[in-house]
Amino acid sequence: MPNNRYKSFMIEGDNIILSTQDKTVCLYSFKSFVDYGISLVDSNNIIEAYKFIEDNQFLKNEEFFLKLEARFQADLLMAKALACSNKQHLAIEILNKYIHIPSKNKDVSSLIANINSIDEFQGLMNSNMVVRAIPLTEKNPILKELKSYIDFEDRFKKVLMLAKELTKKGKKIDADTIMMQYKKIHSKIRIIQEVISYPQKVDEAISAIKAKDYKTYFRLKRNFNFVDSLQKSELIEKSGEDCYYELLIAFYSMDLENCKKYIEILKNFKQYKEF
C-alpha cells in the first residue's frame, strides 16, 4: 500500500492507478486493496482500517467496509449497555478505539460526554433532587435509558392519569396537589396543564392508542404535548417502521388492497409522509 496520500486515482479494469502527492504514479490491482482492507478488519485493526478507508474513499462500496461499520454500530450499542449497567469505564474503553478516527470523532465524543454525565444524574436522583436531575436528560439522551429515569417516567405517567381522573370528578385542587412536585420540572409543566385542562382529550388519545387510530393519535399529538407521555404511545411511534416494511411486501407482491391500507397509515407519520 502507498505511504503517501494520493492526489488522484483512476480505475482501469481490475487495476488502480494512483498519482501521489510527490507525483509518483503507482499501479495496484483492485483486489490487493480489498484484501488489505479485509485483513485490517479481520485482525481488529480498527484505527488503521478506518484510516485506509479515509485515504481510499472508493472502497466504501466494498463488503469489508460494511462489516467495519457494523462492528462500529455494535460497539456503540455495547458501550451504551455497559454504561447503563454502571460500567462506564468499560464503555469508554470501547469508545476510545474510535476517538481519533475523524469520521467517528463527533458521535463518539458526544456519547462519551453523555456517559460522563451518568454519575451526576444518579447522584441527584439518589438524593431525591429530581428537579435538577431530569433537565440533564435533554442534553444527554443516554440518561433516558437508565432504570432510575424509566422508573421516574412510569411514576409520572401513573400520577398523571390519577390527576386526569380527579379533574373529571371535579377535584381539580386535589389534581393540582398531587402534581405539585412535577410542576417544578420545566419539561413537565405544559403536559400537566394540558391533562388537567383537557381530561377528555386525554381519554380520546388513550382510545386512539388502543384502537390504533393513527389519524386521531397524530392529530392530537400535533396539538398536545401530553400524548407522548401516555402509556403505550411508544408502540404507535414504533409501528411506522413495521408498516413501511409491510407496504414494501405488499407492493412487490402486487397486493393493492394492503398497499392502500399501509399508505393511508404511513401518511400520518411525518418521516414517511413524503415517501
PDB file of N, CA and C in Angstrom, residues 176-257:
ATOM      1  N   ASP A 176     -54.167  19.205  41.252  1.00  0.00           N
ATOM      2  CA  ASP A 176     -53.022  20.133  41.293  1.00  0.00           C
ATOM      3  C   ASP A 176     -52.040  19.753  42.401  1.00  0.00           C
ATOM      4  N   THR A 177     -52.578  19.309  43.517  1.00  0.00           N
ATOM      5  CA  THR A 177     -51.746  18.974  44.679  1.00  0.00           C
ATOM      6  C   THR A 177     -50.833  17.782  44.390  1.00  0.00           C
ATOM      7  N   ILE A 178     -51.389  16.712  43.809  1.00  0.00           N
ATOM      8  CA  ILE A 178     -50.566  15.519  43.587  1.00  0.00           C
ATOM      9  C   ILE A 178     -49.535  15.729  42.462  1.00  0.00           C
ATOM     10  N   MET A 179     -49.777  16.759  41.618  1.00  0.00           N
ATOM     11  CA  MET A 179     -48.830  17.036  40.531  1.00  0.00           C
ATOM     12  C   MET A 179     -47.824  18.114  40.914  1.00  0.00           C
ATOM     13  N   MET A 180     -47.940  18.651  42.134  1.00  0.00           N
ATOM     14  CA  MET A 180     -47.134  19.797  42.542  1.00  0.00           C
ATOM     15  C   MET A 180     -45.629  19.549  42.380  1.00  0.00           C
ATOM     16  N   GLN A 181     -45.142  18.378  42.811  1.00  0.00           N
ATOM     17  CA  GLN A 181     -43.703  18.116  42.741  1.00  0.00           C
ATOM     18  C   GLN A 181     -43.203  18.076  41.301  1.00  0.00           C
ATOM     19  N   TYR A 182     -44.081  17.647  40.393  1.00  0.00           N
ATOM     20  CA  TYR A 182     -43.679  17.552  38.987  1.00  0.00           C
ATOM     21  C   TYR A 182     -43.737  18.908  38.280  1.00  0.00           C
ATOM     22  N   LYS A 183     -44.528  19.821  38.817  1.00  0.00           N
ATOM     23  CA  LYS A 183     -44.633  21.153  38.212  1.00  0.00           C
ATOM     24  C   LYS A 183     -43.336  21.944  38.337  1.00  0.00           C
ATOM     25  N   LYS A 184     -42.458  21.486  39.206  1.00  0.00           N
ATOM     26  CA  LYS A 184     -41.175  22.165  39.373  1.00  0.00           C
ATOM     27  C   LYS A 184     -40.192  21.789  38.257  1.00  0.00           C
ATOM     28  N   ILE A 185     -40.569  20.783  37.462  1.00  0.00           N
ATOM     29  CA  ILE A 185     -39.720  20.334  36.348  1.00  0.00           C
ATOM     30  C   ILE A 185     -40.225  20.996  35.079  1.00  0.00           C
ATOM     31  N   HIS A 186     -39.408  21.835  34.487  1.00  0.00           N
ATOM     32  CA  HIS A 186     -39.832  22.680  33.363  1.00  0.00           C
ATOM     33  C   HIS A 186     -40.460  21.874  32.216  1.00  0.00           C
ATOM     34  N   SER A 187     -39.884  20.739  31.872  1.00  0.00           N
ATOM     35  CA  SER A 187     -40.381  19.960  30.734  1.00  0.00           C
ATOM     36  C   SER A 187     -41.732  19.307  30.999  1.00  0.00           C
ATOM     37  N   LYS A 188     -42.182  19.305  32.255  1.00  0.00           N
ATOM     38  CA  LYS A 188     -43.449  18.654  32.600  1.00  0.00           C
ATOM     39  C   LYS A 188     -44.604  19.652  32.776  1.00  0.00           C
ATOM     40  N   ILE A 189     -44.297  20.929  32.878  1.00  0.00           N
ATOM     41  CA  ILE A 189     -45.325  21.934  33.202  1.00  0.00           C
ATOM     42  C   ILE A 189     -46.476  21.938  32.200  1.00  0.00           C
ATOM     43  N   ARG A 190     -46.145  22.043  30.899  1.00  0.00           N
ATOM     44  CA  ARG A 190     -47.195  22.123  29.893  1.00  0.00           C
ATOM     45  C   ARG A 190     -48.011  20.834  29.830  1.00  0.00           C
ATOM     46  N   ILE A 191     -47.338  19.707  29.977  1.00  0.00           N
ATOM     47  CA  ILE A 191     -48.031  18.412  29.949  1.00  0.00           C
ATOM     48  C   ILE A 191     -49.073  18.355  31.062  1.00  0.00           C
ATOM     49  N   ILE A 192     -48.684  18.761  32.265  1.00  0.00           N
ATOM     50  CA  ILE A 192     -49.594  18.748  33.412  1.00  0.00           C
ATOM     51  C   ILE A 192     -50.770  19.703  33.182  1.00  0.00           C
ATOM     52  N   GLN A 193     -50.479  20.889  32.672  1.00  0.00           N
ATOM     53  CA  GLN A 193     -51.541  21.866  32.401  1.00  0.00           C
ATOM     54  C   GLN A 193     -52.551  21.326  31.394  1.00  0.00           C
ATOM     55  N   GLU A 194     -52.064  20.668  30.373  1.00  0.00           N
ATOM     56  CA  GLU A 194     -52.950  20.120  29.336  1.00  0.00           C
ATOM     57  C   GLU A 194     -53.851  19.024  29.894  1.00  0.00           C
ATOM     58  N   VAL A 195     -53.265  18.121  30.676  1.00  0.00           N
ATOM     59  CA  VAL A 195     -54.034  16.993  31.220  1.00  0.00           C
ATOM     60  C   VAL A 195     -55.128  17.482  32.156  1.00  0.00           C
ATOM     61  N   ILE A 196     -54.809  18.456  33.004  1.00  0.00           N
ATOM     62  CA  ILE A 196     -55.796  18.985  33.945  1.00  0.00           C
ATOM     63  C   ILE A 196     -56.845  19.853  33.234  1.00  0.00           C
ATOM     64  N   SER A 197     -56.444  20.510  32.146  1.00  0.00           N
ATOM     65  CA  SER A 197     -57.374  21.376  31.418  1.00  0.00           C
ATOM     66  C   SER A 197     -58.252  20.614  30.426  1.00  0.00           C
ATOM     67  N   TYR A 198     -57.714  19.521  29.868  1.00  0.00           N
ATOM     68  CA  TYR A 198     -58.457  18.788  28.825  1.00  0.00           C
ATOM     69  C   TYR A 198     -58.459  17.278  29.090  1.00  0.00           C
ATOM     70  N   PRO A 199     -59.051  16.845  30.202  1.00  0.00           N
ATOM     71  CA  PRO A 199     -59.061  15.403  30.515  1.00  0.00           C
ATOM     72  C   PRO A 199     -59.763  14.557  29.453  1.00  0.00           C
ATOM     73  N   GLN A 200     -60.775  15.137  28.783  1.00  0.00           N
ATOM     74  CA  GLN A 200     -61.491  14.386  27.742  1.00  0.00           C
ATOM     75  C   GLN A 200     -60.578  14.110  26.540  1.00  0.00           C
ATOM     76  N   LYS A 201     -59.679  15.051  26.251  1.00  0.00           N
ATOM     77  CA  LYS A 201     -58.738  14.860  25.152  1.00  0.00           C
ATOM     78  C   LYS A 201     -57.761  13.724  25.472  1.00  0.00           C
ATOM     79  N   VAL A 202     -57.423  13.607  26.753  1.00  0.00           N
ATOM     80  CA  VAL A 202     -56.549  12.519  27.187  1.00  0.00           C
ATOM     81  C   VAL A 202     -57.238  11.183  26.945  1.00  0.00           C
ATOM     82  N   ASP A 203     -58.512  11.111  27.313  1.00  0.00           N
ATOM     83  CA  ASP A 203     -59.275   9.878  27.086  1.00  0.00           C
ATOM     84  C   ASP A 203     -59.377   9.557  25.594  1.00  0.00           C
ATOM     85  N   GLU A 204     -59.540  10.597  24.790  1.00  0.00           N
ATOM     86  CA  GLU A 204     -59.620  10.403  23.338  1.00  0.00           C
ATOM     87  C   GLU A 204     -58.308   9.829  22.805  1.00  0.00           C
ATOM     88  N   ALA A 205     -57.193  10.335  23.303  1.00  0.00           N
ATOM     89  CA  ALA A 205     -55.879   9.847  22.862  1.00  0.00           C
ATOM     90  C   ALA A 205     -55.647   8.412  23.322  1.00  0.00           C
ATOM     91  N   ILE A 206     -56.060   8.095  24.546  1.00  0.00           N
ATOM     92  CA  ILE A 206     -55.908   6.731  25.065  1.00  0.00           C
ATOM     93  C   ILE A 206     -56.705   5.751  24.212  1.00  0.00           C
ATOM     94  N   SER A 207     -57.917   6.147  23.847  1.00  0.00           N
ATOM     95  CA  SER A 207     -58.764   5.296  22.995  1.00  0.00           C
ATOM     96  C   SER A 207     -58.131   5.112  21.616  1.00  0.00           C
ATOM     97  N   ALA A 208     -57.537   6.181  21.107  1.00  0.00           N
ATOM     98  CA  ALA A 208     -56.885   6.116  19.790  1.00  0.00           C
ATOM     99  C   ALA A 208     -55.707   5.144  19.812  1.00  0.00           C
ATOM    100  N   ILE A 209     -54.954   5.145  20.919  1.00  0.00           N
ATOM    101  CA  ILE A 209     -53.814   4.223  21.045  1.00  0.00           C
ATOM    102  C   ILE A 209     -54.302   2.783  21.085  1.00  0.00           C
ATOM    103  N   LYS A 210     -55.334   2.526  21.864  1.00  0.00           N
ATOM    104  CA  LYS A 210     -55.880   1.165  21.976  1.00  0.00           C
ATOM    105  C   LYS A 210     -56.418   0.663  20.644  1.00  0.00           C
ATOM    106  N   ALA A 211     -57.082   1.555  19.897  1.00  0.00           N
ATOM    107  CA  ALA A 211     -57.697   1.166  18.629  1.00  0.00           C
ATOM    108  C   ALA A 211     -56.742   1.288  17.442  1.00  0.00           C
ATOM    109  N   LYS A 212     -55.512   1.732  17.690  1.00  0.00           N
ATOM    110  CA  LYS A 212     -54.540   2.008  16.626  1.00  0.00           C
ATOM    111  C   LYS A 212     -55.139   2.956  15.583  1.00  0.00           C
ATOM    112  N   ASP A 213     -55.816   3.961  16.116  1.00  0.00           N
ATOM    113  CA  ASP A 213     -56.413   5.009  15.268  1.00  0.00           C
ATOM    114  C   ASP A 213     -55.340   6.062  15.025  1.00  0.00           C
ATOM    115  N   TYR A 214     -54.535   5.835  13.984  1.00  0.00           N
ATOM    116  CA  TYR A 214     -53.372   6.695  13.726  1.00  0.00           C
ATOM    117  C   TYR A 214     -53.767   8.143  13.436  1.00  0.00           C
ATOM    118  N   LYS A 215     -54.841   8.309  12.690  1.00  0.00           N
ATOM    119  CA  LYS A 215     -55.267   9.653  12.302  1.00  0.00           C
ATOM    120  C   LYS A 215     -55.581  10.507  13.527  1.00  0.00           C
ATOM    121  N   THR A 216     -56.369   9.945  14.437  1.00  0.00           N
ATOM    122  CA  THR A 216     -56.732  10.672  15.661  1.00  0.00           C
ATOM    123  C   THR A 216     -55.514  10.893  16.544  1.00  0.00           C
ATOM    124  N   TYR A 217     -54.687   9.846  16.672  1.00  0.00           N
ATOM    125  CA  TYR A 217     -53.499   9.928  17.528  1.00  0.00           C
ATOM    126  C   TYR A 217     -52.583  11.063  17.089  1.00  0.00           C
ATOM    127  N   PHE A 218     -52.268  11.134  15.792  1.00  0.00           N
ATOM    128  CA  PHE A 218     -51.327  12.155  15.321  1.00  0.00           C
ATOM    129  C   PHE A 218     -51.969  13.543  15.266  1.00  0.00           C
ATOM    130  N   ARG A 219     -53.282  13.590  15.108  1.00  0.00           N
ATOM    131  CA  ARG A 219     -53.959  14.896  15.171  1.00  0.00           C
ATOM    132  C   ARG A 219     -53.822  15.472  16.578  1.00  0.00           C
ATOM    133  N   LEU A 220     -54.034  14.637  17.576  1.00  0.00           N
ATOM    134  CA  LEU A 220     -53.907  15.087  18.957  1.00  0.00           C
ATOM    135  C   LEU A 220     -52.448  15.403  19.306  1.00  0.00           C
ATOM    136  N   LYS A 221     -51.536  14.608  18.764  1.00  0.00           N
ATOM    137  CA  LYS A 221     -50.120  14.837  19.050  1.00  0.00           C
ATOM    138  C   LYS A 221     -49.653  16.191  18.523  1.00  0.00           C
ATOM    139  N   ARG A 222     -50.195  16.597  17.378  1.00  0.00           N
ATOM    140  CA  ARG A 222     -49.815  17.898  16.823  1.00  0.00           C
ATOM    141  C   ARG A 222     -50.223  19.056  17.722  1.00  0.00           C
ATOM    142  N   ASN A 223     -51.275  18.840  18.509  1.00  0.00           N
ATOM    143  CA  ASN A 223     -51.828  19.929  19.326  1.00  0.00           C
ATOM    144  C   ASN A 223     -51.508  19.841  20.811  1.00  0.00           C
ATOM    145  N   PHE A 224     -51.116  18.642  21.271  1.00  0.00           N
ATOM    146  CA  PHE A 224     -50.916  18.462  22.720  1.00  0.00           C
ATOM    147  C   PHE A 224     -49.610  17.722  23.020  1.00  0.00           C
ATOM    148  N   ASN A 225     -48.877  18.246  23.995  1.00  0.00           N
ATOM    149  CA  ASN A 225     -47.614  17.610  24.410  1.00  0.00           C
ATOM    150  C   ASN A 225     -47.820  16.346  25.237  1.00  0.00           C
ATOM    151  N   PHE A 226     -48.982  16.216  25.872  1.00  0.00           N
ATOM    152  CA  PHE A 226     -49.200  15.100  26.791  1.00  0.00           C
ATOM    153  C   PHE A 226     -49.235  13.753  26.080  1.00  0.00           C
ATOM    154  N   VAL A 227     -49.501  13.753  24.784  1.00  0.00           N
ATOM    155  CA  VAL A 227     -49.686  12.496  24.047  1.00  0.00           C
ATOM    156  C   VAL A 227     -48.476  11.578  24.171  1.00  0.00           C
ATOM    157  N   ASP A 228     -47.275  12.137  24.113  1.00  0.00           N
ATOM    158  CA  ASP A 228     -46.057  11.328  24.221  1.00  0.00           C
ATOM    159  C   ASP A 228     -45.876  10.714  25.605  1.00  0.00           C
ATOM    160  N   SER A 229     -46.591  11.238  26.593  1.00  0.00           N
ATOM    161  CA  SER A 229     -46.448  10.742  27.962  1.00  0.00           C
ATOM    162  C   SER A 229     -47.485   9.685  28.319  1.00  0.00           C
ATOM    163  N   LEU A 230     -48.273   9.270  27.353  1.00  0.00           N
ATOM    164  CA  LEU A 230     -49.293   8.249  27.618  1.00  0.00           C
ATOM    165  C   LEU A 230     -48.698   6.855  27.512  1.00  0.00           C
ATOM    166  N   GLN A 231     -49.236   5.942  28.327  1.00  0.00           N
ATOM    167  CA  GLN A 231     -48.783   4.559  28.273  1.00  0.00           C
ATOM    168  C   GLN A 231     -49.001   3.991  26.880  1.00  0.00           C
ATOM    169  N   LYS A 232     -48.008   3.287  26.363  1.00  0.00           N
ATOM    170  CA  LYS A 232     -48.044   2.595  25.068  1.00  0.00           C
ATOM    171  C   LYS A 232     -48.024   3.522  23.860  1.00  0.00           C
ATOM    172  N   SER A 233     -47.800   4.831  24.084  1.00  0.00           N
ATOM    173  CA  SER A 233     -47.698   5.737  22.934  1.00  0.00           C
ATOM    174  C   SER A 233     -46.486   5.377  22.085  1.00  0.00           C
ATOM    175  N   GLU A 234     -45.435   4.835  22.743  1.00  0.00           N
ATOM    176  CA  GLU A 234     -44.228   4.469  22.003  1.00  0.00           C
ATOM    177  C   GLU A 234     -44.491   3.340  21.009  1.00  0.00           C
ATOM    178  N   LEU A 235     -45.525   2.514  21.286  1.00  0.00           N
ATOM    179  CA  LEU A 235     -45.858   1.429  20.358  1.00  0.00           C
ATOM    180  C   LEU A 235     -46.406   1.985  19.051  1.00  0.00           C
ATOM    181  N   ILE A 236     -47.180   3.058  19.150  1.00  0.00           N
ATOM    182  CA  ILE A 236     -47.697   3.718  17.949  1.00  0.00           C
ATOM    183  C   ILE A 236     -46.538   4.317  17.161  1.00  0.00           C
ATOM    184  N   GLU A 237     -45.618   4.971  17.871  1.00  0.00           N
ATOM    185  CA  GLU A 237     -44.486   5.625  17.215  1.00  0.00           C
ATOM    186  C   GLU A 237     -43.612   4.608  16.483  1.00  0.00           C
ATOM    187  N   LYS A 238     -43.392   3.467  17.102  1.00  0.00           N
ATOM    188  CA  LYS A 238     -42.515   2.458  16.509  1.00  0.00           C
ATOM    189  C   LYS A 238     -43.187   1.674  15.387  1.00  0.00           C
ATOM    190  N   SER A 239     -44.508   1.703  15.329  1.00  0.00           N
ATOM    191  CA  SER A 239     -45.214   0.894  14.333  1.00  0.00           C
ATOM    192  C   SER A 239     -45.039   1.425  12.917  1.00  0.00           C
ATOM    193  N   GLY A 240     -44.557   2.679  12.774  1.00  0.00           N
ATOM    194  CA  GLY A 240     -44.344   3.248  11.446  1.00  0.00           C
ATOM    195  C   GLY A 240     -43.383   2.415  10.623  1.00  0.00           C
ATOM    196  N   GLU A 241     -42.288   1.974  11.254  1.00  0.00           N
ATOM    197  CA  GLU A 241     -41.294   1.167  10.533  1.00  0.00           C
ATOM    198  C   GLU A 241     -41.872  -0.175  10.118  1.00  0.00           C
ATOM    199  N   ASP A 242     -42.675  -0.777  11.011  1.00  0.00           N
ATOM    200  CA  ASP A 242     -43.310  -2.052  10.670  1.00  0.00           C
ATOM    201  C   ASP A 242     -44.246  -1.886   9.479  1.00  0.00           C
ATOM    202  N   CYS A 243     -45.021  -0.807   9.491  1.00  0.00           N
ATOM    203  CA  CYS A 243     -45.964  -0.546   8.388  1.00  0.00           C
ATOM    204  C   CYS A 243     -45.221  -0.294   7.077  1.00  0.00           C
ATOM    205  N   TYR A 244     -44.063   0.347   7.184  1.00  0.00           N
ATOM    206  CA  TYR A 244     -43.260   0.626   5.999  1.00  0.00           C
ATOM    207  C   TYR A 244     -42.826  -0.680   5.327  1.00  0.00           C
ATOM    208  N   TYR A 245     -42.349  -1.626   6.124  1.00  0.00           N
ATOM    209  CA  TYR A 245     -41.918  -2.908   5.553  1.00  0.00           C
ATOM    210  C   TYR A 245     -43.106  -3.724   5.046  1.00  0.00           C
ATOM    211  N   GLU A 246     -44.236  -3.621   5.722  1.00  0.00           N
ATOM    212  CA  GLU A 246     -45.440  -4.308   5.249  1.00  0.00           C
ATOM    213  C   GLU A 246     -45.882  -3.737   3.900  1.00  0.00           C
ATOM    214  N   LEU A 247     -45.723  -2.420   3.745  1.00  0.00           N
ATOM    215  CA  LEU A 247     -46.053  -1.780   2.468  1.00  0.00           C
ATOM    216  C   LEU A 247     -45.138  -2.281   1.356  1.00  0.00           C
ATOM    217  N   LEU A 248     -43.858  -2.397   1.650  1.00  0.00           N
ATOM    218  CA  LEU A 248     -42.916  -2.889   0.640  1.00  0.00           C
ATOM    219  C   LEU A 248     -43.279  -4.309   0.205  1.00  0.00           C
ATOM    220  N   ILE A 249     -43.633  -5.148   1.188  1.00  0.00           N
ATOM    221  CA  ILE A 249     -44.029  -6.529   0.877  1.00  0.00           C
ATOM    222  C   ILE A 249     -45.267  -6.532  -0.009  1.00  0.00           C
ATOM    223  N   ALA A 250     -46.247  -5.697   0.371  1.00  0.00           N
ATOM    224  CA  ALA A 250     -47.490  -5.613  -0.413  1.00  0.00           C
ATOM    225  C   ALA A 250     -47.227  -5.090  -1.818  1.00  0.00           C
ATOM    226  N   PHE A 251     -46.329  -4.112  -1.907  1.00  0.00           N
ATOM    227  CA  PHE A 251     -46.021  -3.508  -3.212  1.00  0.00           C
ATOM    228  C   PHE A 251     -45.382  -4.527  -4.154  1.00  0.00           C
ATOM    229  N   TYR A 252     -44.367  -5.228  -3.660  1.00  0.00           N
ATOM    230  CA  TYR A 252     -43.652  -6.173  -4.524  1.00  0.00           C
ATOM    231  C   TYR A 252     -44.447  -7.442  -4.810  1.00  0.00           C
ATOM    232  N   SER A 253     -45.470  -7.711  -3.995  1.00  0.00           N
ATOM    233  CA  SER A 253     -46.331  -8.865  -4.271  1.00  0.00           C
ATOM    234  C   SER A 253     -47.626  -8.439  -4.972  1.00  0.00           C
ATOM    235  N   MET A 254     -47.683  -7.153  -5.346  1.00  0.00           N
ATOM    236  CA  MET A 254     -48.843  -6.608  -6.087  1.00  0.00           C
ATOM    237  C   MET A 254     -50.155  -6.763  -5.310  1.00  0.00           C
ATOM    238  N   ASP A 255     -50.064  -6.666  -3.988  1.00  0.00           N
ATOM    239  CA  ASP A 255     -51.252  -6.731  -3.130  1.00  0.00           C
ATOM    240  C   ASP A 255     -51.784  -5.311  -2.967  1.00  0.00           C
ATOM    241  N   LEU A 256     -52.624  -4.874  -3.904  1.00  0.00           N
ATOM    242  CA  LEU A 256     -53.062  -3.481  -3.942  1.00  0.00           C
ATOM    243  C   LEU A 256     -53.887  -3.079  -2.721  1.00  0.00           C
ATOM    244  N   GLU A 257     -54.667  -4.017  -2.202  1.00  0.00           N
ATOM    245  CA  GLU A 257     -55.515  -3.709  -1.046  1.00  0.00           C
ATOM    246  C   GLU A 257     -54.661  -3.331   0.166  1.00  0.00           C
TER     247      GLU A 257
END
